[in-house]
């Protein structure tokens, strides 16, 4: 692990995060918002009628609705988790880079005032 580089294009990851967030917002726009699925996604006895077949069908559709609803919520939670993980990755990378710059500046002759990953051959720049 000592000589492995941690390289990511943070600007590209930020673009991906922005795109994912834009797509995520669409899940909260009608039709198909989380609230709309909860309110309108189930067919009930009131919709089908209060007779034997209506009760049986309502029980069946209720079970299907609960399954679909829980899977939909799990999907949205996972989607949010991917966005949060990418944001943490960028934050960790930026923090690591700042720490490396500070360390390099501390040992560099003349304070290394302009030393960063873009102009140091050790970091793939300059």
Short mmCIF file of N, CA and C in Angstrom, two decimals, residues 9-109:
data_model
loop_
_atom_site.label_atom_id
_atom_site.label_comp_id
_atom_site.label_asym_id
_atom_site.label_seq_id
_atom_site.Cartn_x
_atom_site.Cartn_y
_atom_site.Cartn_z
N UNK A 9 -10.29 11.67 -10.81
CA UNK A 9 -10.57 12.97 -11.42
C UNK A 9 -11.76 13.55 -10.66
N UNK A 10 -11.44 14.38 -9.69
CA UNK A 10 -12.50 14.89 -8.81
C UNK A 10 -13.54 15.71 -9.56
N UNK A 11 -13.12 16.39 -10.61
CA UNK A 11 -14.10 17.18 -11.37
C UNK A 11 -15.09 16.26 -12.08
N UNK A 12 -14.62 15.14 -12.61
CA UNK A 12 -15.52 14.19 -13.25
C UNK A 12 -16.47 13.56 -12.22
N UNK A 13 -15.95 13.24 -11.06
CA UNK A 13 -16.81 12.67 -10.01
C UNK A 13 -17.85 13.69 -9.58
N UNK A 14 -17.46 14.95 -9.48
CA UNK A 14 -18.44 16.01 -9.14
C UNK A 14 -19.54 16.11 -10.20
N UNK A 15 -19.15 15.95 -11.47
CA UNK A 15 -20.15 15.96 -12.55
C UNK A 15 -21.10 14.77 -12.41
N UNK A 16 -20.55 13.62 -12.06
CA UNK A 16 -21.39 12.43 -11.87
C UNK A 16 -22.35 12.65 -10.71
N UNK A 17 -21.86 13.21 -9.62
CA UNK A 17 -22.72 13.48 -8.46
C UNK A 17 -23.84 14.42 -8.86
N UNK A 18 -23.50 15.47 -9.60
CA UNK A 18 -24.52 16.44 -10.04
C UNK A 18 -25.58 15.75 -10.89
N UNK A 19 -25.15 14.89 -11.81
CA UNK A 19 -26.09 14.17 -12.67
C UNK A 19 -26.96 13.21 -11.86
N UNK A 20 -26.36 12.50 -10.92
CA UNK A 20 -27.13 11.58 -10.08
C UNK A 20 -28.16 12.33 -9.25
N UNK A 21 -27.79 13.47 -8.71
CA UNK A 21 -28.74 14.28 -7.92
C UNK A 21 -29.89 14.78 -8.78
N UNK A 22 -29.58 15.18 -10.01
CA UNK A 22 -30.64 15.64 -10.91
C UNK A 22 -31.61 14.51 -11.22
N UNK A 23 -31.07 13.32 -11.46
CA UNK A 23 -31.94 12.16 -11.70
C UNK A 23 -32.74 11.80 -10.45
N UNK A 24 -32.11 11.92 -9.30
CA UNK A 24 -32.80 11.58 -8.04
C UNK A 24 -33.98 12.51 -7.80
N UNK A 25 -33.83 13.78 -8.14
CA UNK A 25 -34.92 14.73 -7.97
C UNK A 25 -36.15 14.34 -8.79
N UNK A 26 -35.93 13.68 -9.91
CA UNK A 26 -37.05 13.27 -10.76
C UNK A 26 -37.95 12.26 -10.06
N UNK A 27 -37.39 11.52 -9.10
CA UNK A 27 -38.21 10.56 -8.36
C UNK A 27 -39.19 11.25 -7.42
N UNK A 28 -38.98 12.53 -7.18
CA UNK A 28 -39.87 13.28 -6.30
C UNK A 28 -40.79 14.22 -7.09
N UNK A 29 -40.77 14.09 -8.41
CA UNK A 29 -41.66 14.87 -9.25
C UNK A 29 -42.80 13.98 -9.71
N UNK A 30 -43.99 14.56 -9.84
CA UNK A 30 -45.15 13.79 -10.29
C UNK A 30 -45.00 13.44 -11.76
N UNK A 31 -45.53 12.37 -12.25
CA UNK A 31 -46.12 11.29 -11.48
C UNK A 31 -45.04 10.34 -10.96
N UNK A 32 -45.37 9.66 -9.90
CA UNK A 32 -44.48 8.64 -9.37
C UNK A 32 -43.66 9.05 -8.18
N UNK A 33 -44.03 10.14 -7.51
CA UNK A 33 -43.29 10.51 -6.31
C UNK A 33 -43.47 9.43 -5.25
N UNK A 34 -42.59 9.44 -4.28
CA UNK A 34 -42.70 8.48 -3.20
C UNK A 34 -44.06 8.59 -2.52
N UNK A 35 -44.49 9.81 -2.26
CA UNK A 35 -45.80 10.03 -1.62
C UNK A 35 -46.93 9.54 -2.50
N UNK A 36 -46.84 9.80 -3.79
CA UNK A 36 -47.90 9.36 -4.71
C UNK A 36 -47.98 7.84 -4.76
N UNK A 37 -46.84 7.17 -4.76
CA UNK A 37 -46.85 5.71 -4.75
C UNK A 37 -47.53 5.21 -3.48
N UNK A 38 -47.23 5.85 -2.35
CA UNK A 38 -47.84 5.44 -1.08
C UNK A 38 -49.34 5.69 -1.08
N UNK A 39 -49.76 6.81 -1.65
CA UNK A 39 -51.18 7.17 -1.60
C UNK A 39 -52.02 6.49 -2.66
N UNK A 40 -51.46 6.28 -3.84
CA UNK A 40 -52.27 5.80 -4.96
C UNK A 40 -51.84 4.45 -5.51
N UNK A 41 -50.81 3.87 -4.95
CA UNK A 41 -50.26 2.65 -5.52
C UNK A 41 -50.98 1.38 -5.17
N UNK A 42 -51.90 1.45 -4.25
CA UNK A 42 -52.57 0.23 -3.80
C UNK A 42 -54.03 0.25 -4.22
N UNK A 43 -54.51 -0.90 -4.66
CA UNK A 43 -55.94 -1.06 -5.00
C UNK A 43 -56.61 -1.66 -3.76
N UNK A 44 -57.58 -0.97 -3.24
CA UNK A 44 -58.22 -1.41 -2.00
C UNK A 44 -59.61 -1.97 -2.25
N UNK A 45 -60.21 -2.47 -1.20
CA UNK A 45 -61.58 -2.99 -1.26
C UNK A 45 -62.53 -1.87 -1.71
N UNK A 46 -62.26 -0.65 -1.27
CA UNK A 46 -63.11 0.48 -1.68
C UNK A 46 -63.05 0.67 -3.20
N UNK A 47 -61.89 0.40 -3.79
CA UNK A 47 -61.76 0.52 -5.25
C UNK A 47 -62.42 -0.64 -5.98
N UNK A 48 -62.37 -1.83 -5.37
CA UNK A 48 -62.82 -3.04 -6.05
C UNK A 48 -64.25 -3.45 -5.73
N UNK A 49 -64.76 -3.00 -4.62
CA UNK A 49 -66.10 -3.38 -4.21
C UNK A 49 -66.06 -4.37 -3.05
N UNK A 50 -67.09 -4.33 -2.24
CA UNK A 50 -67.13 -5.14 -1.03
C UNK A 50 -67.83 -6.48 -1.27
N UNK A 51 -67.31 -7.26 -2.15
CA UNK A 51 -67.79 -8.61 -2.37
C UNK A 51 -66.60 -9.56 -2.28
N UNK A 52 -66.86 -10.85 -2.24
CA UNK A 52 -65.82 -11.83 -1.96
C UNK A 52 -64.61 -11.70 -2.89
N UNK A 53 -64.83 -11.66 -4.18
CA UNK A 53 -63.72 -11.56 -5.14
C UNK A 53 -62.96 -10.25 -4.94
N UNK A 54 -63.68 -9.17 -4.61
CA UNK A 54 -63.03 -7.87 -4.35
C UNK A 54 -62.11 -7.94 -3.16
N UNK A 55 -62.56 -8.62 -2.09
CA UNK A 55 -61.73 -8.79 -0.89
C UNK A 55 -60.48 -9.62 -1.21
N UNK A 56 -60.67 -10.69 -1.96
CA UNK A 56 -59.54 -11.55 -2.30
C UNK A 56 -58.53 -10.81 -3.17
N UNK A 57 -59.02 -10.09 -4.15
CA UNK A 57 -58.13 -9.33 -5.02
C UNK A 57 -57.42 -8.21 -4.25
N UNK A 58 -58.13 -7.55 -3.36
CA UNK A 58 -57.53 -6.49 -2.55
C UNK A 58 -56.42 -7.05 -1.66
N UNK A 59 -56.63 -8.24 -1.11
CA UNK A 59 -55.59 -8.86 -0.29
C UNK A 59 -54.35 -9.17 -1.13
N UNK A 60 -54.57 -9.66 -2.33
CA UNK A 60 -53.46 -9.99 -3.23
C UNK A 60 -52.72 -8.74 -3.67
N UNK A 61 -53.46 -7.72 -4.09
CA UNK A 61 -52.81 -6.49 -4.54
C UNK A 61 -52.15 -5.76 -3.37
N UNK A 62 -52.72 -5.89 -2.17
CA UNK A 62 -52.10 -5.27 -0.99
C UNK A 62 -50.74 -5.86 -0.71
N UNK A 63 -50.63 -7.17 -0.80
CA UNK A 63 -49.35 -7.84 -0.58
C UNK A 63 -48.34 -7.42 -1.65
N UNK A 64 -48.79 -7.36 -2.90
CA UNK A 64 -47.91 -6.93 -3.98
C UNK A 64 -47.47 -5.48 -3.78
N UNK A 65 -48.41 -4.63 -3.40
CA UNK A 65 -48.09 -3.22 -3.16
C UNK A 65 -47.04 -3.07 -2.07
N UNK A 66 -47.20 -3.80 -0.97
CA UNK A 66 -46.23 -3.70 0.13
C UNK A 66 -44.84 -4.12 -0.34
N UNK A 67 -44.78 -5.17 -1.15
CA UNK A 67 -43.49 -5.65 -1.67
C UNK A 67 -42.87 -4.61 -2.59
N UNK A 68 -43.65 -4.11 -3.53
CA UNK A 68 -43.15 -3.11 -4.49
C UNK A 68 -42.75 -1.84 -3.75
N UNK A 69 -43.58 -1.40 -2.82
CA UNK A 69 -43.30 -0.18 -2.07
C UNK A 69 -42.00 -0.30 -1.28
N UNK A 70 -41.79 -1.43 -0.62
CA UNK A 70 -40.57 -1.59 0.17
C UNK A 70 -39.34 -1.66 -0.74
N UNK A 71 -39.48 -2.29 -1.90
CA UNK A 71 -38.37 -2.36 -2.85
C UNK A 71 -38.06 -0.98 -3.43
N UNK A 72 -39.08 -0.21 -3.70
CA UNK A 72 -38.92 1.15 -4.22
C UNK A 72 -38.18 2.01 -3.20
N UNK A 73 -38.60 1.92 -1.94
CA UNK A 73 -37.93 2.67 -0.87
C UNK A 73 -36.48 2.22 -0.72
N UNK A 74 -36.22 0.93 -0.80
CA UNK A 74 -34.86 0.42 -0.69
C UNK A 74 -34.00 0.91 -1.85
N UNK A 75 -34.58 0.96 -3.05
CA UNK A 75 -33.88 1.48 -4.21
C UNK A 75 -33.49 2.94 -3.98
N UNK A 76 -34.44 3.76 -3.53
CA UNK A 76 -34.16 5.17 -3.30
C UNK A 76 -33.10 5.35 -2.21
N UNK A 77 -33.18 4.54 -1.17
CA UNK A 77 -32.17 4.61 -0.10
C UNK A 77 -30.79 4.25 -0.65
N UNK A 78 -30.72 3.23 -1.48
CA UNK A 78 -29.44 2.83 -2.08
C UNK A 78 -28.91 3.91 -3.01
N UNK A 79 -29.79 4.50 -3.79
CA UNK A 79 -29.41 5.57 -4.71
C UNK A 79 -28.82 6.73 -3.92
N UNK A 80 -29.51 7.11 -2.83
CA UNK A 80 -28.99 8.18 -1.97
C UNK A 80 -27.65 7.78 -1.36
N UNK A 81 -27.50 6.51 -1.02
CA UNK A 81 -26.25 6.01 -0.45
C UNK A 81 -25.09 6.13 -1.42
N UNK A 82 -25.34 5.88 -2.70
CA UNK A 82 -24.29 6.02 -3.72
C UNK A 82 -23.84 7.47 -3.81
N UNK A 83 -24.79 8.38 -3.83
CA UNK A 83 -24.46 9.82 -3.88
C UNK A 83 -23.64 10.21 -2.66
N UNK A 84 -24.08 9.80 -1.48
CA UNK A 84 -23.37 10.14 -0.25
C UNK A 84 -21.96 9.54 -0.25
N UNK A 85 -21.80 8.33 -0.74
CA UNK A 85 -20.48 7.69 -0.77
C UNK A 85 -19.53 8.45 -1.72
N UNK A 86 -20.05 8.87 -2.87
CA UNK A 86 -19.22 9.64 -3.79
C UNK A 86 -18.83 10.98 -3.18
N UNK A 87 -19.76 11.61 -2.48
CA UNK A 87 -19.45 12.89 -1.82
C UNK A 87 -18.38 12.70 -0.74
N UNK A 88 -18.48 11.61 0.03
CA UNK A 88 -17.46 11.32 1.05
C UNK A 88 -16.10 11.05 0.39
N UNK A 89 -16.12 10.33 -0.73
CA UNK A 89 -14.89 10.02 -1.44
C UNK A 89 -14.19 11.30 -1.88
N UNK A 90 -14.94 12.23 -2.44
CA UNK A 90 -14.38 13.51 -2.87
C UNK A 90 -13.83 14.27 -1.66
N UNK A 91 -14.61 14.31 -0.59
CA UNK A 91 -14.15 14.99 0.62
C UNK A 91 -12.87 14.39 1.17
N UNK A 92 -12.82 13.07 1.23
CA UNK A 92 -11.62 12.39 1.72
C UNK A 92 -10.42 12.66 0.81
N UNK A 93 -10.65 12.62 -0.49
CA UNK A 93 -9.57 12.87 -1.44
C UNK A 93 -9.06 14.30 -1.29
N UNK A 94 -9.95 15.27 -1.19
CA UNK A 94 -9.54 16.67 -1.04
C UNK A 94 -8.77 16.86 0.27
N UNK A 95 -9.25 16.22 1.33
CA UNK A 95 -8.56 16.32 2.62
C UNK A 95 -7.16 15.72 2.54
N UNK A 96 -7.05 14.57 1.89
CA UNK A 96 -5.75 13.91 1.73
C UNK A 96 -4.81 14.78 0.91
N UNK A 97 -5.33 15.38 -0.15
CA UNK A 97 -4.51 16.24 -0.98
C UNK A 97 -4.01 17.45 -0.20
N UNK A 98 -4.87 18.07 0.58
CA UNK A 98 -4.45 19.21 1.40
C UNK A 98 -3.39 18.81 2.42
N UNK A 99 -3.55 17.64 3.02
CA UNK A 99 -2.56 17.13 3.97
C UNK A 99 -1.23 16.91 3.28
N UNK A 100 -1.25 16.31 2.09
CA UNK A 100 -0.02 16.07 1.33
C UNK A 100 0.65 17.38 0.93
N UNK A 101 -0.12 18.36 0.51
CA UNK A 101 0.43 19.66 0.13
C UNK A 101 1.09 20.32 1.33
N UNK A 102 0.41 20.27 2.46
CA UNK A 102 0.97 20.87 3.68
C UNK A 102 2.26 20.17 4.08
N UNK A 103 2.29 18.86 3.98
CA UNK A 103 3.50 18.11 4.33
C UNK A 103 4.64 18.43 3.36
N UNK A 104 4.33 18.50 2.07
CA UNK A 104 5.36 18.82 1.08
C UNK A 104 5.87 20.24 1.27
N UNK A 105 5.00 21.16 1.56
CA UNK A 105 5.41 22.55 1.79
C UNK A 105 6.29 22.66 3.03
N UNK A 106 6.04 21.83 4.02
CA UNK A 106 6.81 21.88 5.25
C UNK A 106 8.25 21.44 5.05
N UNK A 107 8.49 20.52 4.12
CA UNK A 107 9.85 20.01 3.91
C UNK A 107 10.52 20.57 2.66
N UNK A 108 9.81 21.29 1.84
CA UNK A 108 10.35 21.82 0.60
C UNK A 108 11.21 23.05 0.88
N UNK A 109 12.36 23.17 0.15
CA UNK A 109 13.15 24.40 0.29
C UNK A 109 12.30 25.60 -0.09
#
